[in-house]
Amino acid sequence: QATALDEVRAAADVAALDAVQSAFLGKKGQVQQVLRTIGKLDPKERGPVGRAANEAKQAIEGALEVRRSELLAAADANLAESEWVDATLPPPAGARASGRGGSIHPITALVRDMEDVFLSMGFETLDGPWVEDDHHNFGALNIPADHPARDMQDTYWLTDGNLLRTHTSPVQVRAMETREPPIRAVCLGRIFRNEELDATHENTFHQCEGFFVDRDVSVGHMIYVLESLLHEIIGPDVKVRLRPSYFPFVEPGFEMDVTFRGDWMELLGCGMVHPSVLEAGGIDPNEYSGFAFGMGIDRLVMVRHGVEDIRHLMSGDLRFLSQFT
Ligand code: PHE
């Protein structure tokens, strides 16, 4: 019993304790061996020896229980040390090969690449709410209640009169409301439109909004920034052209096309921020001017990776996603 209690107290972990337990209390353990010899003893000795063996057994069991809970409590206290995971390590080679390793979603990857380019040009990245109010999504962008431009943006209206933002342009308004020029910012984020779904239309997609408000900002600055971005993202040989276009919140307004597989591809809307929009954002249009642009991100991802159906992007389908590990 004395030896057993010493060993129980000395056990440094649960495995060592289990070994002590089986050495003394197991089927072939020392206590069991004593009990097995009782039948061969002198009848007068059987009672005292049996009692002593049982007392030893109980004492050892009690000590085991105490030590076991001590060890478990210590293991719990060390959990942060013993169980920590380095989430920055790459997955094991096997997990990658089987497609079960995690991966960056192709939209996230492009968003990060674009943000890097903008950061290098001195732009900051902003976020805005997905649930917007009429004022920020439309009114302050020069789209009053009865304006036909509202019909072009099939809006998900919420029962409380708010809506899911149909573009990232409301972030322009929010930035102007809370900041003083110069403002150089981009917002890359999710937008929502109540579209009929097909291979090129989703109801949840992504835009990159950019804007620059300062003294004497011109169309030339806008072209320079957009060309620089597209050279980094698409390639150094890409060519761009502007076509006049109409968006209520810019004047003049343009669409920018880029060369793609020997043809022009329509890529984004842009223009000089409309004076009423500057005013709605609390900025004096006599003192400041700005440019703004907005482009679809999902379309660029499809071009980048040869994705034939936009619905794959938000499907969460692992057969699609694991191609990007
Ligand atoms: N918000 C416009 C859209 O969703 C794009 C745009 C942004 C156009 C900024 C001009 C300036 O279509």
Short mmCIF file of C-alpha atoms and ligand atoms in Angstrom, two decimals:
data_model
loop_
_atom_site.label_atom_id
_atom_site.label_comp_id
_atom_site.label_asym_id
_atom_site.label_seq_id
_atom_site.Cartn_x
_atom_site.Cartn_y
_atom_site.Cartn_z
CA GLN A 1 0.00 0.00 0.00
CA ALA A 2 2.78 2.44 0.90
CA THR A 3 4.59 1.77 -2.38
CA ALA A 4 1.37 2.15 -4.35
CA LEU A 5 0.51 5.48 -2.71
CA ASP A 6 4.01 6.81 -3.39
CA GLU A 7 3.76 5.83 -7.04
CA VAL A 8 0.29 7.34 -7.39
CA ARG A 9 1.51 10.62 -6.01
CA ALA A 10 4.57 10.53 -8.30
CA ALA A 11 2.57 9.88 -11.51
CA ALA A 12 3.29 12.84 -13.78
CA ASP A 13 0.43 12.33 -16.24
CA VAL A 14 -2.72 10.30 -16.81
CA ALA A 15 -0.89 7.56 -18.75
CA ALA A 16 1.57 7.02 -15.87
CA LEU A 17 -1.35 6.93 -13.44
CA ASP A 18 -3.11 4.28 -15.54
CA ALA A 19 0.05 2.16 -15.42
CA VAL A 20 0.19 2.42 -11.61
CA GLN A 21 -3.50 1.53 -11.40
CA SER A 22 -3.09 -1.66 -13.40
CA ALA A 23 0.12 -2.65 -11.59
CA PHE A 24 -1.69 -2.62 -8.24
CA LEU A 25 -5.41 -3.02 -8.90
CA GLY A 26 -5.49 -4.76 -12.29
CA LYS A 27 -6.45 -8.43 -12.80
CA LYS A 28 -2.80 -9.41 -12.38
CA GLY A 29 -2.05 -6.56 -10.01
CA GLN A 30 -0.39 -6.92 -6.63
CA VAL A 31 -3.56 -6.53 -4.54
CA GLN A 32 -5.31 -9.18 -6.62
CA GLN A 33 -2.36 -11.52 -6.09
CA VAL A 34 -2.67 -11.15 -2.33
CA LEU A 35 -6.43 -11.80 -2.47
CA ARG A 36 -5.85 -14.91 -4.58
CA THR A 37 -3.58 -16.47 -1.92
CA ILE A 38 -6.12 -16.07 0.89
CA GLY A 39 -7.64 -19.54 0.25
CA LYS A 40 -4.32 -21.16 0.96
CA LEU A 41 -3.79 -19.38 4.27
CA ASP A 42 -4.37 -20.67 7.72
CA PRO A 43 -8.11 -20.07 8.43
CA LYS A 44 -7.28 -17.73 11.35
CA GLU A 45 -5.20 -15.49 9.11
CA ARG A 46 -7.74 -15.27 6.29
CA GLY A 47 -9.93 -12.60 7.95
CA PRO A 48 -7.15 -10.12 8.88
CA VAL A 49 -5.28 -10.54 5.57
CA GLY A 50 -8.48 -10.15 3.55
CA ARG A 51 -9.45 -7.00 5.47
CA ALA A 52 -5.95 -5.54 5.11
CA ALA A 53 -5.95 -6.22 1.36
CA ASN A 54 -9.36 -4.58 0.94
CA GLU A 55 -8.33 -1.57 3.00
CA ALA A 56 -5.21 -1.21 0.85
CA LYS A 57 -7.36 -1.48 -2.27
CA GLN A 58 -9.68 1.29 -1.06
CA ALA A 59 -6.81 3.53 -0.01
CA ILE A 60 -5.16 3.11 -3.42
CA GLU A 61 -8.46 3.74 -5.25
CA GLY A 62 -9.03 6.91 -3.24
CA ALA A 63 -5.51 8.16 -3.95
CA LEU A 64 -5.89 7.37 -7.66
CA GLU A 65 -9.08 9.42 -7.83
CA VAL A 66 -7.49 12.41 -6.12
CA ARG A 67 -4.40 12.29 -8.32
CA ARG A 68 -6.47 11.82 -11.48
CA SER A 69 -8.52 14.95 -10.87
CA GLU A 70 -5.34 16.90 -10.04
CA LEU A 71 -3.78 15.83 -13.35
CA LEU A 72 -6.93 16.63 -15.36
CA ALA A 73 -7.22 20.08 -13.78
CA ALA A 74 -3.56 20.77 -14.61
CA ALA A 75 -4.10 19.60 -18.21
CA ASP A 76 -7.12 21.95 -18.48
CA ALA A 77 -5.10 24.85 -17.14
CA ASN A 78 -2.42 24.15 -19.77
CA LEU A 79 -4.88 23.77 -22.63
CA ALA A 80 -3.88 27.03 -24.31
CA GLU A 81 -0.26 25.80 -24.26
CA SER A 82 -0.78 22.14 -25.14
CA GLU A 83 -3.54 22.42 -27.76
CA TRP A 84 -2.67 25.61 -29.61
CA VAL A 85 -2.80 25.51 -33.36
CA ASP A 86 -0.66 27.61 -35.66
CA ALA A 87 -3.30 28.74 -38.15
CA THR A 88 -0.65 30.33 -40.35
CA LEU A 89 0.95 26.96 -41.20
CA PRO A 90 0.13 25.61 -44.67
CA PRO A 91 -2.08 22.49 -44.64
CA PRO A 92 -0.25 19.13 -44.78
CA ALA A 93 0.65 18.03 -48.31
CA GLY A 94 -1.95 15.24 -48.22
CA ALA A 95 -4.80 17.60 -47.39
CA ARG A 96 -3.86 19.88 -50.27
CA ALA A 97 -3.62 17.04 -52.78
CA SER A 98 -7.05 15.67 -51.78
CA GLY A 99 -8.62 19.11 -52.20
CA ARG A 100 -9.58 19.23 -48.54
CA GLY A 101 -7.18 22.00 -47.60
CA GLY A 102 -8.68 25.46 -47.20
CA SER A 103 -8.21 28.01 -49.95
CA ILE A 104 -8.78 31.67 -50.67
CA HIS A 105 -12.00 32.26 -52.59
CA PRO A 106 -11.19 33.60 -56.09
CA ILE A 107 -13.25 36.74 -55.38
CA THR A 108 -11.34 37.39 -52.15
CA ALA A 109 -8.06 36.81 -53.99
CA LEU A 110 -8.91 39.39 -56.66
CA VAL A 111 -10.23 41.85 -54.04
CA ARG A 112 -6.91 41.59 -52.16
CA ASP A 113 -4.91 42.09 -55.37
CA MET A 114 -6.95 45.17 -56.28
CA GLU A 115 -6.73 46.60 -52.77
CA ASP A 116 -2.93 46.21 -52.91
CA VAL A 117 -2.77 48.25 -56.10
CA PHE A 118 -5.01 50.99 -54.66
CA LEU A 119 -3.07 51.10 -51.39
CA SER A 120 0.15 51.55 -53.38
CA MET A 121 -1.48 54.59 -55.05
CA GLY A 122 -2.37 56.14 -51.71
CA PHE A 123 -6.05 55.11 -51.55
CA GLU A 124 -7.59 53.84 -48.34
CA THR A 125 -10.14 51.02 -48.21
CA LEU A 126 -13.57 51.66 -46.71
CA ASP A 127 -16.53 49.48 -45.73
CA GLY A 128 -20.20 50.33 -45.79
CA PRO A 129 -23.43 48.67 -44.63
CA TRP A 130 -25.19 46.10 -46.85
CA VAL A 131 -28.53 47.32 -45.55
CA GLU A 132 -28.79 50.89 -46.81
CA ASP A 133 -31.40 53.63 -46.68
CA ASP A 134 -33.02 55.24 -49.70
CA HIS A 135 -31.05 58.46 -49.16
CA HIS A 136 -27.57 56.92 -49.40
CA ASN A 137 -28.32 54.37 -52.14
CA PHE A 138 -30.37 56.78 -54.31
CA GLY A 139 -31.32 60.25 -53.08
CA ALA A 140 -27.88 61.64 -52.28
CA LEU A 141 -26.63 60.13 -55.55
CA ASN A 142 -28.95 62.38 -57.53
CA ILE A 143 -31.58 59.67 -58.06
CA PRO A 144 -34.82 61.14 -56.63
CA ALA A 145 -37.93 59.06 -55.94
CA ASP A 146 -39.45 59.13 -59.43
CA HIS A 147 -36.18 58.84 -61.39
CA PRO A 148 -36.16 56.15 -64.12
CA ALA A 149 -32.61 55.15 -63.13
CA ARG A 150 -34.16 53.35 -60.14
CA ASP A 151 -35.76 50.84 -62.47
CA MET A 152 -32.34 49.87 -63.83
CA GLN A 153 -31.36 48.66 -60.36
CA ASP A 154 -33.78 45.92 -59.42
CA THR A 155 -33.88 46.65 -55.75
CA TYR A 156 -34.56 44.32 -52.83
CA TRP A 157 -36.71 46.51 -50.59
CA LEU A 158 -37.02 45.57 -46.95
CA THR A 159 -40.33 45.87 -45.10
CA ASP A 160 -39.00 48.78 -42.99
CA GLY A 161 -38.35 50.91 -46.09
CA ASN A 162 -34.60 50.22 -46.16
CA LEU A 163 -33.01 48.20 -48.94
CA LEU A 164 -30.05 45.96 -49.77
CA ARG A 165 -27.51 48.23 -51.43
CA THR A 166 -27.65 47.87 -55.21
CA HIS A 167 -24.16 49.30 -55.73
CA THR A 168 -21.14 50.43 -53.69
CA SER A 169 -21.72 54.12 -54.56
CA PRO A 170 -23.47 54.87 -51.21
CA VAL A 171 -20.01 54.48 -49.64
CA GLN A 172 -18.95 57.62 -51.57
CA VAL A 173 -21.72 59.54 -49.84
CA ARG A 174 -20.86 58.16 -46.41
CA ALA A 175 -17.18 59.05 -46.89
CA MET A 176 -17.99 62.62 -47.98
CA GLU A 177 -20.36 63.06 -45.02
CA THR A 178 -17.70 62.13 -42.49
CA ARG A 179 -14.47 63.45 -44.06
CA GLU A 180 -12.89 66.52 -45.47
CA PRO A 181 -11.12 66.49 -48.86
CA PRO A 182 -8.71 65.28 -50.00
CA ILE A 183 -10.52 61.92 -49.95
CA ARG A 184 -8.94 59.02 -51.81
CA ALA A 185 -10.80 55.81 -51.09
CA VAL A 186 -12.03 52.53 -52.51
CA CYS A 187 -14.74 50.17 -51.33
CA LEU A 188 -14.71 46.58 -52.56
CA GLY A 189 -17.80 44.80 -51.35
CA ARG A 190 -20.98 42.84 -51.83
CA ILE A 191 -24.06 44.22 -53.56
CA PHE A 192 -27.52 42.83 -54.25
CA ARG A 193 -29.97 43.04 -57.15
CA ASN A 194 -33.25 41.29 -57.70
CA GLU A 195 -32.19 39.70 -60.99
CA GLU A 196 -33.42 36.72 -62.96
CA LEU A 197 -30.58 34.26 -62.42
CA ASP A 198 -28.66 32.81 -65.34
CA ALA A 199 -25.04 32.12 -66.32
CA THR A 200 -24.18 35.83 -66.33
CA HIS A 201 -26.61 37.19 -63.70
CA GLU A 202 -26.49 36.67 -59.95
CA ASN A 203 -28.54 38.42 -57.26
CA THR A 204 -25.49 38.73 -55.00
CA PHE A 205 -22.28 40.03 -56.51
CA HIS A 206 -19.40 42.40 -55.89
CA GLN A 207 -18.29 45.85 -56.94
CA CYS A 208 -15.21 47.93 -56.63
CA GLU A 209 -15.98 51.60 -56.05
CA GLY A 210 -13.26 54.20 -56.16
CA PHE A 211 -13.34 57.96 -55.71
CA PHE A 212 -11.00 60.88 -55.34
CA VAL A 213 -12.16 64.30 -54.19
CA ASP A 214 -9.72 67.21 -54.01
CA ARG A 215 -9.00 70.56 -55.64
CA ASP A 216 -8.60 70.44 -59.44
CA VAL A 217 -9.25 66.72 -59.92
CA SER A 218 -9.74 66.00 -63.62
CA VAL A 219 -10.73 63.25 -66.04
CA GLY A 220 -7.00 62.84 -66.72
CA HIS A 221 -6.39 61.75 -63.11
CA MET A 222 -9.24 59.27 -63.41
CA ILE A 223 -7.84 57.70 -66.59
CA TYR A 224 -4.38 57.46 -65.05
CA VAL A 225 -5.64 55.68 -61.92
CA LEU A 226 -7.84 53.26 -63.87
CA GLU A 227 -5.13 52.46 -66.41
CA SER A 228 -2.63 51.81 -63.63
CA LEU A 229 -5.07 49.46 -61.91
CA LEU A 230 -5.90 47.52 -65.07
CA HIS A 231 -2.25 47.18 -66.07
CA GLU A 232 -1.58 45.52 -62.71
CA ILE A 233 -4.69 43.34 -62.66
CA ILE A 234 -5.14 42.35 -66.32
CA GLY A 235 -1.69 42.90 -67.81
CA PRO A 236 0.68 45.53 -69.20
CA ASP A 237 -0.67 45.20 -72.76
CA VAL A 238 -4.27 46.06 -71.88
CA LYS A 239 -5.72 49.07 -73.70
CA VAL A 240 -8.60 51.18 -72.47
CA ARG A 241 -11.09 53.53 -74.09
CA LEU A 242 -13.79 55.83 -72.75
CA ARG A 243 -17.29 56.12 -74.19
CA PRO A 244 -19.75 58.80 -73.09
CA SER A 245 -22.44 57.31 -70.88
CA TYR A 246 -25.00 58.35 -68.31
CA PHE A 247 -25.14 57.83 -64.55
CA PRO A 248 -27.13 60.38 -62.53
CA PHE A 249 -24.31 60.84 -60.00
CA VAL A 250 -21.55 61.79 -62.45
CA GLU A 251 -21.22 64.56 -65.04
CA PRO A 252 -19.71 63.94 -67.51
CA GLY A 253 -20.21 60.17 -67.29
CA PHE A 254 -18.37 57.44 -69.17
CA GLU A 255 -18.06 53.75 -69.62
CA MET A 256 -14.58 52.32 -69.88
CA ASP A 257 -13.86 49.39 -72.17
CA VAL A 258 -10.72 47.22 -72.09
CA THR A 259 -9.19 45.05 -74.77
CA PHE A 260 -9.91 41.40 -74.15
CA ARG A 261 -9.19 38.48 -76.54
CA GLY A 262 -8.86 40.85 -79.49
CA ASP A 263 -12.09 42.71 -78.74
CA TRP A 264 -13.39 45.52 -76.53
CA MET A 265 -15.04 44.46 -73.29
CA GLU A 266 -17.25 46.82 -71.32
CA LEU A 267 -15.78 46.96 -67.84
CA LEU A 268 -16.88 49.86 -65.67
CA GLY A 269 -18.80 53.07 -65.21
CA CYS A 270 -17.03 56.29 -64.23
CA GLY A 271 -17.09 60.05 -64.39
CA MET A 272 -16.68 63.31 -62.53
CA VAL A 273 -18.71 63.41 -59.31
CA HIS A 274 -21.87 65.46 -59.96
CA PRO A 275 -21.95 68.83 -58.13
CA SER A 276 -25.26 67.88 -56.43
CA VAL A 277 -23.63 64.72 -55.10
CA LEU A 278 -20.72 66.70 -53.64
CA GLU A 279 -23.24 69.07 -52.08
CA ALA A 280 -25.31 66.20 -50.63
CA GLY A 281 -22.08 64.97 -49.05
CA GLY A 282 -21.40 68.38 -47.52
CA ILE A 283 -18.59 69.35 -49.92
CA ASP A 284 -18.53 72.69 -51.77
CA PRO A 285 -18.53 71.96 -55.54
CA ASN A 286 -17.08 75.42 -56.23
CA GLU A 287 -13.98 74.53 -54.32
CA TYR A 288 -13.62 70.79 -54.96
CA SER A 289 -14.07 68.28 -57.74
CA GLY A 290 -13.73 64.53 -57.86
CA PHE A 291 -13.91 61.43 -59.99
CA ALA A 292 -15.66 58.15 -59.21
CA PHE A 293 -15.83 54.75 -60.81
CA GLY A 294 -17.58 51.46 -60.18
CA MET A 295 -16.85 48.08 -61.68
CA GLY A 296 -18.09 44.52 -61.31
CA ILE A 297 -15.62 42.20 -59.62
CA ASP A 298 -17.28 38.86 -60.39
CA ARG A 299 -16.99 39.44 -64.13
CA LEU A 300 -13.25 40.03 -63.79
CA VAL A 301 -12.91 36.85 -61.74
CA MET A 302 -14.69 34.92 -64.50
CA VAL A 303 -12.32 36.35 -67.09
CA ARG A 304 -9.29 35.69 -64.89
CA HIS A 305 -10.09 32.01 -64.32
CA GLY A 306 -12.27 31.11 -67.30
CA VAL A 307 -15.37 30.52 -65.15
CA GLU A 308 -18.34 29.94 -67.48
CA ASP A 309 -21.21 30.42 -65.02
CA ILE A 310 -21.35 33.26 -62.45
CA ARG A 311 -23.57 31.13 -60.18
CA HIS A 312 -20.58 28.92 -59.32
CA LEU A 313 -18.98 31.81 -57.44
CA MET A 314 -21.50 32.02 -54.59
CA SER A 315 -22.63 28.37 -54.71
CA GLY A 316 -20.33 27.20 -51.92
CA ASP A 317 -19.83 24.04 -54.03
CA LEU A 318 -16.56 22.40 -52.93
CA ARG A 319 -16.06 20.79 -56.36
CA PHE A 320 -15.76 24.35 -57.71
CA LEU A 321 -13.88 25.88 -54.78
CA SER A 322 -11.29 23.12 -54.43
CA GLN A 323 -9.95 24.04 -57.88
CA PHE A 324 -8.47 27.14 -56.26
CA THR A 325 -6.41 25.36 -53.56
N1 PHE B 1 -22.76 52.67 -59.36
C1 PHE B 1 -22.72 52.42 -60.78
C2 PHE B 1 -23.39 51.06 -61.06
O1 PHE B 1 -23.62 50.30 -60.19
C3 PHE B 1 -21.30 52.41 -61.31
C4 PHE B 1 -20.64 53.75 -61.22
C5 PHE B 1 -19.94 54.14 -60.10
C6 PHE B 1 -20.71 54.62 -62.30
C7 PHE B 1 -19.33 55.37 -60.03
C8 PHE B 1 -20.09 55.85 -62.27
C9 PHE B 1 -19.41 56.22 -61.12
O2 PHE B 1 -23.69 50.74 -62.20
#
